[in-house]
Coordinates of C-alpha atoms in Angstrom, one line a residue:
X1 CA 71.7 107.6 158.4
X2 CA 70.5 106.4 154.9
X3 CA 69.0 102.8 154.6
X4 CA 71.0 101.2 151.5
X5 CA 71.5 97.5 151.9
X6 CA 74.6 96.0 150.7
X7 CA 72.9 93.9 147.9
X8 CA 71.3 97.2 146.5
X9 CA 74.6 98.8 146.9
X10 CA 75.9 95.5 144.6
X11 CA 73.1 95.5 142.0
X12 CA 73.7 99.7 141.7
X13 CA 77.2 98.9 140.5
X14 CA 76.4 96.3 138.0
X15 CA 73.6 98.4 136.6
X16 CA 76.5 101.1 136.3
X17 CA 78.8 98.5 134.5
X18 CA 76.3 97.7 132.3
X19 CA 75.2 101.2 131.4
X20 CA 79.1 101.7 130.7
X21 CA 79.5 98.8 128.5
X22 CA 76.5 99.5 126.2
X23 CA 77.8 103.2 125.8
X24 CA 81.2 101.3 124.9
X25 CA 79.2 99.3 122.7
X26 CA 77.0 101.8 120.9
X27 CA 80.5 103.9 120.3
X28 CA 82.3 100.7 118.7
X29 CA 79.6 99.9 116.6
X30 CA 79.2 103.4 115.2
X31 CA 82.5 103.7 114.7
X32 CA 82.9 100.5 112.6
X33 CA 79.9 101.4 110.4
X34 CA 82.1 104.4 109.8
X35 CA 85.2 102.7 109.1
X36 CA 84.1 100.5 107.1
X37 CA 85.1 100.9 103.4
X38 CA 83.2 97.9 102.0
X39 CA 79.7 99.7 102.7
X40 CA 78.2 103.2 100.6
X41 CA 77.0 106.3 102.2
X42 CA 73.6 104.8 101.7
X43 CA 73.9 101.8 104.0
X44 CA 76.4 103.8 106.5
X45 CA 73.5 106.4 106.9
X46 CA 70.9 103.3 107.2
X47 CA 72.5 101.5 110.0
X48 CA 73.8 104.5 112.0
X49 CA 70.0 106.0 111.7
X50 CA 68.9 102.1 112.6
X51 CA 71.3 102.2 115.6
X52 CA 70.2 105.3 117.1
X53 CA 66.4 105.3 116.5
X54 CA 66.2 101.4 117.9
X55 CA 69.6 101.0 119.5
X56 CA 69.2 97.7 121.1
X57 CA 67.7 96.3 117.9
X58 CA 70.3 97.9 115.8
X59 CA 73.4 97.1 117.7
X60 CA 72.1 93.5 117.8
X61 CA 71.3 93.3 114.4
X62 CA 74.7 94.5 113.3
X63 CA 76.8 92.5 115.5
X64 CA 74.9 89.6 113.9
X65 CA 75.3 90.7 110.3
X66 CA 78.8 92.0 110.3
X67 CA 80.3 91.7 113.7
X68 CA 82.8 88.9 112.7
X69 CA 84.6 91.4 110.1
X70 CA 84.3 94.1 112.9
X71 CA 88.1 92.2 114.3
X72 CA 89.5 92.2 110.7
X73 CA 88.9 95.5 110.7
X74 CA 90.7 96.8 114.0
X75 CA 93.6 94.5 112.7
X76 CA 93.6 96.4 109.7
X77 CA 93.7 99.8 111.4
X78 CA 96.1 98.9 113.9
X79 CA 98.2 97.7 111.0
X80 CA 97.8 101.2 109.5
X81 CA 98.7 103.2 112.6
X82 CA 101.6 101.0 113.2
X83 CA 102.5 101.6 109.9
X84 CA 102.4 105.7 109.8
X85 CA 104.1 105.6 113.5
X86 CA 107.3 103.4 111.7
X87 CA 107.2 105.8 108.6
X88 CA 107.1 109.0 111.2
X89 CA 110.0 107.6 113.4
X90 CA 111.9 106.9 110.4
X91 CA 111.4 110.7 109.3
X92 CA 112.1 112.0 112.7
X93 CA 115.5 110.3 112.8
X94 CA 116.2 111.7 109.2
X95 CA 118.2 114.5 107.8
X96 CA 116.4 117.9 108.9
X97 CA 116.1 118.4 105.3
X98 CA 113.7 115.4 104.1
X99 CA 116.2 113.0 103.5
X100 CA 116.1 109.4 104.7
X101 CA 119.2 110.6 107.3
X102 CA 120.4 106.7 106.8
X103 CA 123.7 108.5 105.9
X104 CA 123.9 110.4 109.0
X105 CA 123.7 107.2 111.3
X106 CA 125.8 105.4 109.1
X107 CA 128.2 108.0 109.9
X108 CA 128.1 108.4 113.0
X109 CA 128.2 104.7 113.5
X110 CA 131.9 104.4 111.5
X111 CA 132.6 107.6 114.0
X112 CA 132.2 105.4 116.6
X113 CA 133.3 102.5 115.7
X114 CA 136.7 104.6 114.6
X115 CA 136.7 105.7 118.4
X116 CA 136.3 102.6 119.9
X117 CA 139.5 101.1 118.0
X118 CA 141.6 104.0 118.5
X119 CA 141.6 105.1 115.5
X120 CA 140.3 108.6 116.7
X121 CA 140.7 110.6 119.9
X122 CA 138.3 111.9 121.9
X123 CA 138.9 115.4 120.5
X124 CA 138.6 113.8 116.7
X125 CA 135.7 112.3 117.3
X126 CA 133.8 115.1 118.9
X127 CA 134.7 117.5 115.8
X128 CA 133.7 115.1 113.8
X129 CA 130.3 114.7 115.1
X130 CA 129.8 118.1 115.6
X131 CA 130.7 118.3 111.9
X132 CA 128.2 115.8 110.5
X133 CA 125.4 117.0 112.8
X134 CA 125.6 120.7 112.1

């Protein structure tokens, strides 16, 4: 049987944590310089190289410089993706053919609102839908 106190076994795992959250670290800070469109090639290629070569250094430095626009940023591109996933479900629930498939639900909202006062039969309204959706 191995001899591996309990505190060793504790100070392992928050040497591991660590390690973890500087690799987390290193990856958000590259990927900001990177997203960032408020900086050239030039100074994207001068703080990645800065960041690798003297990563502790680097990563400090740039969280110092420009860390408090690093939130505005993820705002921004969370606005973005939220953005194309509304403008993709719309398309989805369009017309197969491109078109903004408003009509169809309208339709098919009066279909059912025609049902649901009596106005059509069970037999109506499933021709019909068939009909619009085809």
């Amino acid at each position: 049987m191995h001899d591996y106190p309990l505190l060793n076994i504790f100070w392992t795992m928050l040497e591991f944590f660590v390690f973890v959250l500087w690799i987390f670290l290193i990856f958000k800070v590259i990927t900001d310089i990177f997203r960032s469109h408020d900086m050239g090639g030039w100074s994207k290629a001068l703080w990645t190289i800065f960041v690798i070569v003297i990563p502790l250094l680097g990563v400090l430095a740039y969280l110092i410089v420009r860390g408090g626009s690093m939130g505005q940023r993820d705002l921004e591109q969370a606005q973005q993706a939220d953005a194309a996933f509304k403008a993709y479900i719309k398309d989805a629930a369009g017309t197969p053919g491109g078109g903004s498939g408003s009509g169809h639900v309208d339709e098919l909202a009066r279909l059912a609102d025609l049902k649901a006062s009596g106005a059509l039969s069970d037999e109506e309204y499933q021709k019909a839908k068939d009909k619009l959706l085809a």
